[in-house]
PDB file of C-alpha atoms in Angstrom:
ATOM      1  CA  UNK N   1      84.235  29.566 -54.747  1.00 50.00           C
ATOM      2  CA  UNK N   2      85.024  31.662 -51.710  1.00 53.00           C
ATOM      3  CA  UNK N   3      83.375  30.503 -48.472  1.00 61.00           C
ATOM      4  CA  UNK N   4      81.158  32.952 -46.644  1.00 80.00           C
ATOM      5  CA  UNK N   5      82.195  33.245 -43.022  1.00 90.00           C
ATOM      6  CA  UNK N   6      84.085  30.872 -40.763  1.00 96.00           C
ATOM      7  CA  UNK N   7      82.474  28.629 -38.172  1.00 96.00           C
ATOM      8  CA  UNK N   8      84.890  28.959 -35.276  1.00 97.00           C
ATOM      9  CA  UNK N   9      83.455  26.002 -33.372  1.00 97.00           C
ATOM     10  CA  UNK N  10      86.127  23.334 -33.820  1.00 97.00           C
ATOM     11  CA  UNK N  11      88.282  25.484 -36.125  1.00 98.00           C
ATOM     12  CA  UNK N  12      92.062  25.338 -35.727  1.00 98.00           C
ATOM     13  CA  UNK N  13      93.510  28.815 -35.196  1.00 98.00           C
ATOM     14  CA  UNK N  14      97.038  30.152 -34.733  1.00 98.00           C
ATOM     15  CA  UNK N  15      97.537  33.627 -33.256  1.00 98.00           C
ATOM     16  CA  UNK N  16     101.001  35.150 -33.513  1.00 98.00           C
ATOM     17  CA  UNK N  17     101.886  37.921 -31.100  1.00 96.00           C
ATOM     18  CA  UNK N  18      99.394  36.265 -28.801  1.00 97.00           C
ATOM     19  CA  UNK N  19     101.159  37.020 -25.551  1.00 96.00           C
ATOM     20  CA  UNK N  20      99.516  40.415 -25.019  1.00 93.00           C
ATOM     21  CA  UNK N  21      97.249  43.069 -26.479  1.00 92.00           C
ATOM     22  CA  UNK N  22      95.108  42.285 -29.503  1.00 93.00           C
ATOM     23  CA  UNK N  23      96.621  38.839 -29.951  1.00 95.00           C
ATOM     24  CA  UNK N  24      95.793  37.740 -26.410  1.00 96.00           C
ATOM     25  CA  UNK N  25      92.256  39.083 -26.753  1.00 96.00           C
ATOM     26  CA  UNK N  26      91.763  37.287 -30.074  1.00 97.00           C
ATOM     27  CA  UNK N  27      93.019  34.015 -28.649  1.00 98.00           C
ATOM     28  CA  UNK N  28      90.628  34.253 -25.716  1.00 97.00           C
ATOM     29  CA  UNK N  29      87.640  35.126 -27.872  1.00 97.00           C
ATOM     30  CA  UNK N  30      88.365  32.293 -30.308  1.00 98.00           C
ATOM     31  CA  UNK N  31      88.614  29.724 -27.516  1.00 98.00           C
ATOM     32  CA  UNK N  32      85.335  30.984 -26.074  1.00 97.00           C
ATOM     33  CA  UNK N  33      83.777  30.446 -29.516  1.00 97.00           C
ATOM     34  CA  UNK N  34      84.914  26.815 -29.532  1.00 98.00           C
ATOM     35  CA  UNK N  35      88.079  27.089 -31.619  1.00 98.00           C
ATOM     36  CA  UNK N  36      91.223  25.083 -30.990  1.00 98.00           C
ATOM     37  CA  UNK N  37      93.776  27.836 -30.590  1.00 98.00           C
ATOM     38  CA  UNK N  38      97.573  27.852 -30.549  1.00 98.00           C
ATOM     39  CA  UNK N  39      99.125  30.896 -28.896  1.00 98.00           C
ATOM     40  CA  UNK N  40     102.429  32.072 -30.365  1.00 98.00           C
ATOM     41  CA  UNK N  41     104.654  34.823 -29.031  1.00 98.00           C
ATOM     42  CA  UNK N  42     108.340  35.680 -29.103  1.00 97.00           C
ATOM     43  CA  UNK N  43     108.210  35.843 -25.293  1.00 97.00           C
ATOM     44  CA  UNK N  44     107.762  32.280 -23.969  1.00 98.00           C
ATOM     45  CA  UNK N  45     106.488  33.427 -20.582  1.00 98.00           C
ATOM     46  CA  UNK N  46     103.873  35.726 -22.135  1.00 97.00           C
ATOM     47  CA  UNK N  47     102.677  33.012 -24.511  1.00 98.00           C
ATOM     48  CA  UNK N  48     102.423  30.482 -21.701  1.00 98.00           C
ATOM     49  CA  UNK N  49     100.578  32.893 -19.405  1.00 98.00           C
ATOM     50  CA  UNK N  50      97.890  33.586 -22.007  1.00 98.00           C
ATOM     51  CA  UNK N  51      97.678  29.943 -23.063  1.00 98.00           C
ATOM     52  CA  UNK N  52      97.250  28.767 -19.479  1.00 98.00           C
ATOM     53  CA  UNK N  53      94.565  31.364 -18.800  1.00 98.00           C
ATOM     54  CA  UNK N  54      92.452  30.386 -21.817  1.00 98.00           C
ATOM     55  CA  UNK N  55      93.213  26.655 -21.823  1.00 98.00           C
ATOM     56  CA  UNK N  56      95.218  26.445 -25.039  1.00 98.00           C
ATOM     57  CA  UNK N  57      98.712  25.277 -26.020  1.00 98.00           C
ATOM     58  CA  UNK N  58     101.561  27.741 -26.499  1.00 98.00           C
ATOM     59  CA  UNK N  59     104.347  27.554 -29.061  1.00 98.00           C
ATOM     60  CA  UNK N  60     106.897  30.290 -28.474  1.00 98.00           C
ATOM     61  CA  UNK N  61     109.134  31.547 -31.248  1.00 98.00           C
ATOM     62  CA  UNK N  62     109.897  34.281 -33.741  1.00 98.00           C
ATOM     63  CA  UNK N  63     107.029  34.675 -36.224  1.00 98.00           C
ATOM     64  CA  UNK N  64     109.374  36.702 -38.453  1.00 98.00           C
ATOM     65  CA  UNK N  65     111.752  33.723 -38.816  1.00 98.00           C
ATOM     66  CA  UNK N  66     110.799  31.673 -41.895  1.00 98.00           C
ATOM     67  CA  UNK N  67     112.192  28.430 -40.482  1.00 98.00           C
ATOM     68  CA  UNK N  68     110.213  28.840 -37.290  1.00 98.00           C
ATOM     69  CA  UNK N  69     107.021  29.636 -39.204  1.00 98.00           C
ATOM     70  CA  UNK N  70     107.452  26.568 -41.411  1.00 98.00           C
ATOM     71  CA  UNK N  71     107.889  24.434 -38.311  1.00 98.00           C
ATOM     72  CA  UNK N  72     104.926  26.054 -36.564  1.00 98.00           C
ATOM     73  CA  UNK N  73     102.594  25.348 -39.478  1.00 98.00           C
ATOM     74  CA  UNK N  74     103.918  21.786 -39.846  1.00 98.00           C
ATOM     75  CA  UNK N  75     103.460  21.067 -36.157  1.00 98.00           C
ATOM     76  CA  UNK N  76      99.952  22.499 -35.929  1.00 98.00           C
ATOM     77  CA  UNK N  77      98.868  20.734 -39.111  1.00 98.00           C
ATOM     78  CA  UNK N  78     100.242  17.409 -37.880  1.00 97.00           C
ATOM     79  CA  UNK N  79      99.012  17.595 -34.290  1.00 97.00           C
ATOM     80  CA  UNK N  80      95.628  19.244 -34.869  1.00 98.00           C
ATOM     81  CA  UNK N  81      94.791  17.951 -38.334  1.00 97.00           C
ATOM     82  CA  UNK N  82      94.800  21.225 -40.244  1.00 97.00           C
ATOM     83  CA  UNK N  83      94.825  24.968 -39.822  1.00 98.00           C
ATOM     84  CA  UNK N  84      91.707  26.960 -40.647  1.00 98.00           C
ATOM     85  CA  UNK N  85      92.673  30.486 -39.570  1.00 98.00           C
ATOM     86  CA  UNK N  86      96.109  32.038 -39.203  1.00 98.00           C
ATOM     87  CA  UNK N  87      96.174  35.386 -37.431  1.00 98.00           C
ATOM     88  CA  UNK N  88      99.346  37.207 -38.494  1.00 98.00           C
ATOM     89  CA  UNK N  89      99.169  39.613 -35.600  1.00 96.00           C
ATOM     90  CA  UNK N  90     102.814  40.170 -34.671  1.00 95.00           C
ATOM     91  CA  UNK N  91     104.055  43.728 -35.191  1.00 94.00           C
ATOM     92  CA  UNK N  92     106.364  46.487 -33.997  1.00 93.00           C
ATOM     93  CA  UNK N  93     105.826  50.252 -33.876  1.00 89.00           C
ATOM     94  CA  UNK N  94     109.180  52.022 -33.815  1.00 86.00           C
ATOM     95  CA  UNK N  95     109.230  55.790 -33.484  1.00 85.00           C
ATOM     96  CA  UNK N  96     111.194  57.975 -35.892  1.00 91.00           C
ATOM     97  CA  UNK N  97     111.312  59.592 -39.302  1.00 93.00           C
ATOM     98  CA  UNK N  98     113.903  59.432 -42.062  1.00 94.00           C
ATOM     99  CA  UNK N  99     116.521  59.724 -39.345  1.00 94.00           C
ATOM    100  CA  UNK N 100     115.591  56.356 -37.849  1.00 95.00           C
ATOM    101  CA  UNK N 101     118.613  54.010 -38.070  1.00 96.00           C
ATOM    102  CA  UNK N 102     118.700  51.382 -40.787  1.00 97.00           C
ATOM    103  CA  UNK N 103     118.321  48.634 -38.210  1.00 97.00           C
ATOM    104  CA  UNK N 104     115.009  50.153 -37.095  1.00 96.00           C
ATOM    105  CA  UNK N 105     113.708  50.144 -40.666  1.00 97.00           C
ATOM    106  CA  UNK N 106     114.981  46.591 -41.152  1.00 97.00           C
ATOM    107  CA  UNK N 107     113.256  45.340 -38.015  1.00 97.00           C
ATOM    108  CA  UNK N 108     109.988  47.031 -38.970  1.00 97.00           C
ATOM    109  CA  UNK N 109     110.133  45.484 -42.445  1.00 97.00           C
ATOM    110  CA  UNK N 110     111.007  42.050 -41.090  1.00 98.00           C
ATOM    111  CA  UNK N 111     108.298  41.961 -38.437  1.00 97.00           C
ATOM    112  CA  UNK N 112     105.492  43.979 -40.033  1.00 98.00           C
ATOM    113  CA  UNK N 113     105.803  42.652 -43.580  1.00 98.00           C
ATOM    114  CA  UNK N 114     108.035  39.626 -44.004  1.00 98.00           C
ATOM    115  CA  UNK N 115     106.362  37.751 -41.147  1.00 98.00           C
ATOM    116  CA  UNK N 116     103.206  37.738 -43.265  1.00 98.00           C
ATOM    117  CA  UNK N 117     105.101  36.667 -46.365  1.00 98.00           C
ATOM    118  CA  UNK N 118     106.602  33.735 -44.437  1.00 98.00           C
ATOM    119  CA  UNK N 119     103.164  32.734 -43.175  1.00 98.00           C
ATOM    120  CA  UNK N 120     101.669  32.841 -46.666  1.00 98.00           C
ATOM    121  CA  UNK N 121     104.514  30.758 -48.084  1.00 98.00           C
ATOM    122  CA  UNK N 122     104.012  28.097 -45.437  1.00 98.00           C
ATOM    123  CA  UNK N 123     100.228  28.034 -45.649  1.00 98.00           C
ATOM    124  CA  UNK N 124      99.289  28.536 -49.297  1.00 98.00           C
ATOM    125  CA  UNK N 125     100.377  25.140 -50.681  1.00 98.00           C
ATOM    126  CA  UNK N 126      98.291  23.338 -48.057  1.00 98.00           C
ATOM    127  CA  UNK N 127      95.334  25.685 -48.274  1.00 98.00           C
ATOM    128  CA  UNK N 128      95.271  25.607 -52.063  1.00 98.00           C
ATOM    129  CA  UNK N 129      95.313  21.817 -51.977  1.00 97.00           C
ATOM    130  CA  UNK N 130      92.320  21.893 -49.607  1.00 96.00           C
ATOM    131  CA  UNK N 131      90.550  24.665 -51.518  1.00 96.00           C
ATOM    132  CA  UNK N 132      90.136  26.820 -48.420  1.00 96.00           C
ATOM    133  CA  UNK N 133      91.983  28.818 -45.774  1.00 97.00           C
ATOM    134  CA  UNK N 134      91.754  32.138 -43.976  1.00 98.00           C
ATOM    135  CA  UNK N 135      94.484  34.661 -43.160  1.00 98.00           C
ATOM    136  CA  UNK N 136      93.791  37.565 -40.815  1.00 98.00           C
ATOM    137  CA  UNK N 137      96.514  40.219 -40.986  1.00 97.00           C
ATOM    138  CA  UNK N 138      96.739  42.860 -38.264  1.00 96.00           C
ATOM    139  CA  UNK N 139      97.601  45.959 -40.280  1.00 95.00           C
ATOM    140  CA  UNK N 140      96.417  49.139 -38.465  1.00 93.00           C
ATOM    141  CA  UNK N 141      94.618  52.206 -39.729  1.00 92.00           C
ATOM    142  CA  UNK N 142      98.132  53.550 -40.386  1.00 92.00           C
ATOM    143  CA  UNK N 143      98.214  51.219 -43.384  1.00 95.00           C
ATOM    144  CA  UNK N 144      95.160  52.947 -44.811  1.00 95.00           C
ATOM    145  CA  UNK N 145      96.102  56.466 -43.690  1.00 94.00           C
ATOM    146  CA  UNK N 146      99.429  57.265 -41.999  1.00 92.00           C
ATOM    147  CA  UNK N 147     100.962  57.855 -38.577  1.00 89.00           C
ATOM    148  CA  UNK N 148     102.704  61.170 -38.050  1.00 88.00           C
ATOM    149  CA  UNK N 149     106.000  60.760 -36.231  1.00 87.00           C
ATOM    150  CA  UNK N 150     106.356  57.070 -37.114  1.00 89.00           C
ATOM    151  CA  UNK N 151     107.754  56.655 -40.617  1.00 94.00           C
ATOM    152  CA  UNK N 152     108.968  53.015 -40.367  1.00 96.00           C
ATOM    153  CA  UNK N 153     105.624  51.963 -38.908  1.00 93.00           C
ATOM    154  CA  UNK N 154     103.544  53.870 -41.472  1.00 95.00           C
ATOM    155  CA  UNK N 155     105.562  52.655 -44.449  1.00 97.00           C
ATOM    156  CA  UNK N 156     105.632  49.003 -43.430  1.00 97.00           C
ATOM    157  CA  UNK N 157     101.953  48.972 -42.527  1.00 97.00           C
ATOM    158  CA  UNK N 158     101.159  50.297 -46.005  1.00 98.00           C
ATOM    159  CA  UNK N 159     103.264  47.456 -47.371  1.00 98.00           C
ATOM    160  CA  UNK N 160     101.462  44.941 -45.167  1.00 98.00           C
ATOM    161  CA  UNK N 161      98.123  46.132 -46.505  1.00 98.00           C
ATOM    162  CA  UNK N 162      99.450  45.951 -50.057  1.00 98.00           C
ATOM    163  CA  UNK N 163     100.540  42.351 -49.551  1.00 98.00           C
ATOM    164  CA  UNK N 164      97.179  41.404 -48.053  1.00 98.00           C
ATOM    165  CA  UNK N 165      95.396  43.038 -51.002  1.00 98.00           C
ATOM    166  CA  UNK N 166      97.603  41.153 -53.441  1.00 98.00           C
ATOM    167  CA  UNK N 167      96.901  37.839 -51.747  1.00 98.00           C
ATOM    168  CA  UNK N 168      93.163  38.453 -51.747  1.00 98.00           C
ATOM    169  CA  UNK N 169      93.137  39.500 -55.403  1.00 98.00           C
ATOM    170  CA  UNK N 170      95.275  36.535 -56.432  1.00 98.00           C
ATOM    171  CA  UNK N 171      93.649  33.680 -54.517  1.00 98.00           C
ATOM    172  CA  UNK N 172      90.053  34.567 -53.674  1.00 97.00           C
ATOM    173  CA  UNK N 173      88.716  32.380 -56.469  1.00 96.00           C
ATOM    174  CA  UNK N 174      90.620  29.418 -55.020  1.00 97.00           C
ATOM    175  CA  UNK N 175      88.951  29.618 -51.619  1.00 96.00           C
ATOM    176  CA  UNK N 176      91.535  31.722 -49.774  1.00 97.00           C
ATOM    177  CA  UNK N 177      90.026  34.491 -47.637  1.00 97.00           C
ATOM    178  CA  UNK N 178      92.368  37.295 -46.594  1.00 98.00           C
ATOM    179  CA  UNK N 179      91.189  39.945 -44.154  1.00 98.00           C
ATOM    180  CA  UNK N 180      93.005  43.054 -42.938  1.00 98.00           C
ATOM    181  CA  UNK N 181      92.399  44.246 -39.395  1.00 97.00           C
ATOM    182  CA  UNK N 182      92.864  48.028 -39.337  1.00 95.00           C
ATOM    183  CA  UNK N 183      92.131  49.592 -35.955  1.00 92.00           C
ATOM    184  CA  UNK N 184      93.157  53.082 -34.906  1.00 86.00           C
ATOM    185  CA  UNK N 185      94.299  53.408 -31.294  1.00 72.00           C
ATOM    186  CA  UNK N 186      94.133  50.286 -29.140  1.00 68.00           C
ATOM    187  CA  UNK N 187      95.078  50.284 -25.472  1.00 66.00           C
ATOM    188  CA  UNK N 188      98.094  48.001 -25.719  1.00 61.00           C
ATOM    189  CA  UNK N 189     101.808  48.347 -24.918  1.00 59.00           C
ATOM    190  CA  UNK N 190     102.320  49.278 -28.592  1.00 57.00           C
ATOM    191  CA  UNK N 191     100.198  52.410 -28.162  1.00 51.00           C
ATOM    192  CA  UNK N 192     102.361  53.437 -25.233  1.00 53.00           C
ATOM    193  CA  UNK N 193     105.414  53.146 -27.479  1.00 51.00           C
ATOM    194  CA  UNK N 194     103.903  55.005 -30.442  1.00 48.00           C
ATOM    195  CA  UNK N 195     105.598  58.294 -29.636  1.00 50.00           C
ATOM    196  CA  UNK N 196     104.314  61.621 -28.354  1.00 53.00           C
ATOM    197  CA  UNK N 197     102.385  62.597 -31.467  1.00 51.00           C
ATOM    198  CA  UNK N 198     101.003  59.127 -32.107  1.00 49.00           C
ATOM    199  CA  UNK N 199      99.827  58.804 -28.534  1.00 51.00           C
ATOM    200  CA  UNK N 200      98.238  62.251 -28.555  1.00 50.00           C
ATOM    201  CA  UNK N 201      96.294  61.521 -31.722  1.00 52.00           C
ATOM    202  CA  UNK N 202      95.164  58.012 -30.862  1.00 53.00           C
ATOM    203  CA  UNK N 203      94.693  57.816 -27.118  1.00 53.00           C
ATOM    204  CA  UNK N 204      91.332  59.570 -26.835  1.00 63.00           C
ATOM    205  CA  UNK N 205      89.432  57.212 -29.123  1.00 69.00           C
ATOM    206  CA  UNK N 206      91.432  54.100 -28.289  1.00 79.00           C
ATOM    207  CA  UNK N 207      89.559  50.828 -27.888  1.00 87.00           C
ATOM    208  CA  UNK N 208      90.389  47.973 -25.575  1.00 89.00           C
ATOM    209  CA  UNK N 209      91.868  44.792 -27.107  1.00 91.00           C
ATOM    210  CA  UNK N 210      88.643  42.979 -26.221  1.00 91.00           C
ATOM    211  CA  UNK N 211      86.610  45.498 -28.216  1.00 92.00           C
ATOM    212  CA  UNK N 212      88.872  44.932 -31.213  1.00 93.00           C
ATOM    213  CA  UNK N 213      88.506  41.166 -30.792  1.00 93.00           C
ATOM    214  CA  UNK N 214      84.725  41.538 -30.773  1.00 93.00           C
ATOM    215  CA  UNK N 215      84.955  43.319 -34.140  1.00 92.00           C
ATOM    216  CA  UNK N 216      87.056  40.479 -35.523  1.00 95.00           C
ATOM    217  CA  UNK N 217      84.566  37.843 -34.393  1.00 96.00           C
ATOM    218  CA  UNK N 218      81.789  39.784 -36.082  1.00 95.00           C
ATOM    219  CA  UNK N 219      83.898  39.941 -39.266  1.00 95.00           C
ATOM    220  CA  UNK N 220      84.387  36.169 -39.163  1.00 95.00           C
ATOM    221  CA  UNK N 221      80.728  35.813 -40.084  1.00 94.00           C
ATOM    222  CA  UNK N 222      81.493  37.038 -43.604  1.00 91.00           C
ATOM    223  CA  UNK N 223      84.464  37.586 -45.882  1.00 93.00           C
ATOM    224  CA  UNK N 224      84.888  41.375 -45.793  1.00 96.00           C
ATOM    225  CA  UNK N 225      88.446  42.437 -46.581  1.00 97.00           C
ATOM    226  CA  UNK N 226      88.725  45.424 -44.255  1.00 97.00           C
ATOM    227  CA  UNK N 227      87.954  44.796 -40.591  1.00 96.00           C
ATOM    228  CA  UNK N 228      87.440  48.243 -39.054  1.00 95.00           C
ATOM    229  CA  UNK N 229      86.880  48.350 -35.287  1.00 93.00           C
ATOM    230  CA  UNK N 230      86.744  52.142 -35.712  1.00 92.00           C
ATOM    231  CA  UNK N 231      84.099  52.380 -38.495  1.00 88.00           C
ATOM    232  CA  UNK N 232      84.931  56.033 -39.174  1.00 89.00           C
ATOM    233  CA  UNK N 233      88.234  54.918 -40.696  1.00 92.00           C
ATOM    234  CA  UNK N 234      86.330  53.942 -43.853  1.00 94.00           C
ATOM    235  CA  UNK N 235      85.281  57.573 -44.321  1.00 92.00           C
ATOM    236  CA  UNK N 236      88.811  58.851 -43.698  1.00 91.00           C
ATOM    237  CA  UNK N 237      90.142  56.366 -46.254  1.00 95.00           C
ATOM    238  CA  UNK N 238      87.640  57.575 -48.849  1.00 94.00           C
ATOM    239  CA  UNK N 239      88.540  61.211 -48.209  1.00 93.00           C
ATOM    240  CA  UNK N 240      92.232  60.450 -48.531  1.00 95.00           C
ATOM    241  CA  UNK N 241      91.640  58.732 -51.879  1.00 96.00           C
ATOM    242  CA  UNK N 242      89.161  61.309 -53.136  1.00 96.00           C
ATOM    243  CA  UNK N 243      91.271  64.403 -52.475  1.00 96.00           C
ATOM    244  CA  UNK N 244      94.823  63.420 -51.504  1.00 96.00           C
ATOM    245  CA  UNK N 245      96.194  66.957 -51.761  1.00 97.00           C
ATOM    246  CA  UNK N 246      93.661  68.310 -49.295  1.00 95.00           C
ATOM    247  CA  UNK N 247      94.186  65.340 -46.973  1.00 94.00           C
ATOM    248  CA  UNK N 248      97.967  65.709 -46.997  1.00 95.00           C
ATOM    249  CA  UNK N 249      97.721  69.451 -46.364  1.00 95.00           C
ATOM    250  CA  UNK N 250      95.476  68.748 -43.386  1.00 92.00           C
ATOM    251  CA  UNK N 251      97.968  66.230 -42.034  1.00 91.00           C
ATOM    252  CA  UNK N 252     100.797  68.707 -42.475  1.00 93.00           C
ATOM    253  CA  UNK N 253      98.918  71.407 -40.596  1.00 92.00           C
ATOM    254  CA  UNK N 254      98.527  69.027 -37.705  1.00 87.00           C
ATOM    255  CA  UNK N 255     102.240  68.248 -37.826  1.00 89.00           C
ATOM    256  CA  UNK N 256     102.960  71.998 -37.700  1.00 90.00           C
ATOM    257  CA  UNK N 257     100.693  72.409 -34.700  1.00 86.00           C
ATOM    258  CA  UNK N 258     102.531  69.658 -32.897  1.00 81.00           C
ATOM    259  CA  UNK N 259     105.931  71.162 -33.655  1.00 85.00           C
ATOM    260  CA  UNK N 260     104.987  74.683 -32.561  1.00 84.00           C
ATOM    261  CA  UNK N 261     103.005  73.908 -29.411  1.00 70.00           C
ATOM    262  CA  UNK N 262     104.530  73.466 -25.942  1.00 65.00           C
ATOM    263  CA  UNK N 263     104.508  69.843 -24.848  1.00 56.00           C
ATOM    264  CA  UNK N 264     101.645  70.348 -22.381  1.00 46.00           C
ATOM    265  CA  UNK N 265      99.363  71.899 -25.025  1.00 43.00           C
ATOM    266  CA  UNK N 266     100.188  69.821 -28.081  1.00 43.00           C
ATOM    267  CA  UNK N 267      97.146  68.577 -29.979  1.00 39.00           C
ATOM    268  CA  UNK N 268      95.525  65.558 -28.459  1.00 37.00           C
ATOM    269  CA  UNK N 269      91.953  64.418 -28.818  1.00 30.00           C
ATOM    270  CA  UNK N 270      90.876  67.701 -30.392  1.00 27.00           C
ATOM    271  CA  UNK N 271      93.549  67.397 -33.048  1.00 30.00           C
ATOM    272  CA  UNK N 272      92.546  63.816 -33.710  1.00 32.00           C
ATOM    273  CA  UNK N 273      88.930  64.797 -34.319  1.00 28.00           C
ATOM    274  CA  UNK N 274      89.926  67.638 -36.605  1.00 26.00           C
ATOM    275  CA  UNK N 275      92.258  65.501 -38.638  1.00 30.00           C
ATOM    276  CA  UNK N 276      89.589  62.862 -39.045  1.00 30.00           C
ATOM    277  CA  UNK N 277      87.409  65.446 -40.746  1.00 28.00           C
ATOM    278  CA  UNK N 278      90.339  66.582 -42.885  1.00 32.00           C
ATOM    279  CA  UNK N 279      90.306  70.076 -41.435  1.00 31.00           C
ATOM    280  CA  UNK N 280      92.774  70.493 -38.562  1.00 31.00           C
ATOM    281  CA  UNK N 281      92.995  74.072 -37.375  1.00 30.00           C
ATOM    282  CA  UNK N 282      95.717  76.152 -38.938  1.00 28.00           C
TER     283      UNK N 282
END
């Protein structure tokens, strides 16, 4: 039977990509709630800085490397006596369309998708033996919708959501809770690297990492699959599913506006609002 909610007081938590942005905010919030947190990041200095600030250990390494992930899970399990929540938060947001080089697509696939596969492989045998475990996957609203101008990001985030859905459907009855965190814009270095169109669409309604972390803590009180710091994303997702042709036409009109407008007048917040309602101006 699936547990309802997670008591963070005393829980063992790993946060990948914890050296900045959402990951750092999550780590801090979890520690404040009484969890025993391990901060992971590819950048050792960033991981150590966050860990020192919140009073937690840091284990630097590549969360997209299966050998490292196996070792990370083994070490945490041995030293802390288990692992209650794994936050698969690491991600990259490369800019580009079909012209993006193969290595860009490969990196996006490796970091945005395979890192979660490696985590699940390492965790599931232990969690299934215990009859419980919780995986929080940072997906993005792009996994539910799309991100104009960022094909590798959009495609791999859809795949990440698909993998999270598959895990939830396959293991819920065995006590495994999988949750997908799907924010729109968040004021992190990744937003700054999202490209001109992505930044224009997302910047106006962007949340702080702490606001996203607050939404996650609220979601830890139950087992909801979609964690939506921007609640309106649920409506956009329904509209996309209910009338995909209309939704895609609206997205294309916004793309046309971006291509035809001078850089200083390209659609920003106004375009974002219009696209959310499925009716960007023609």
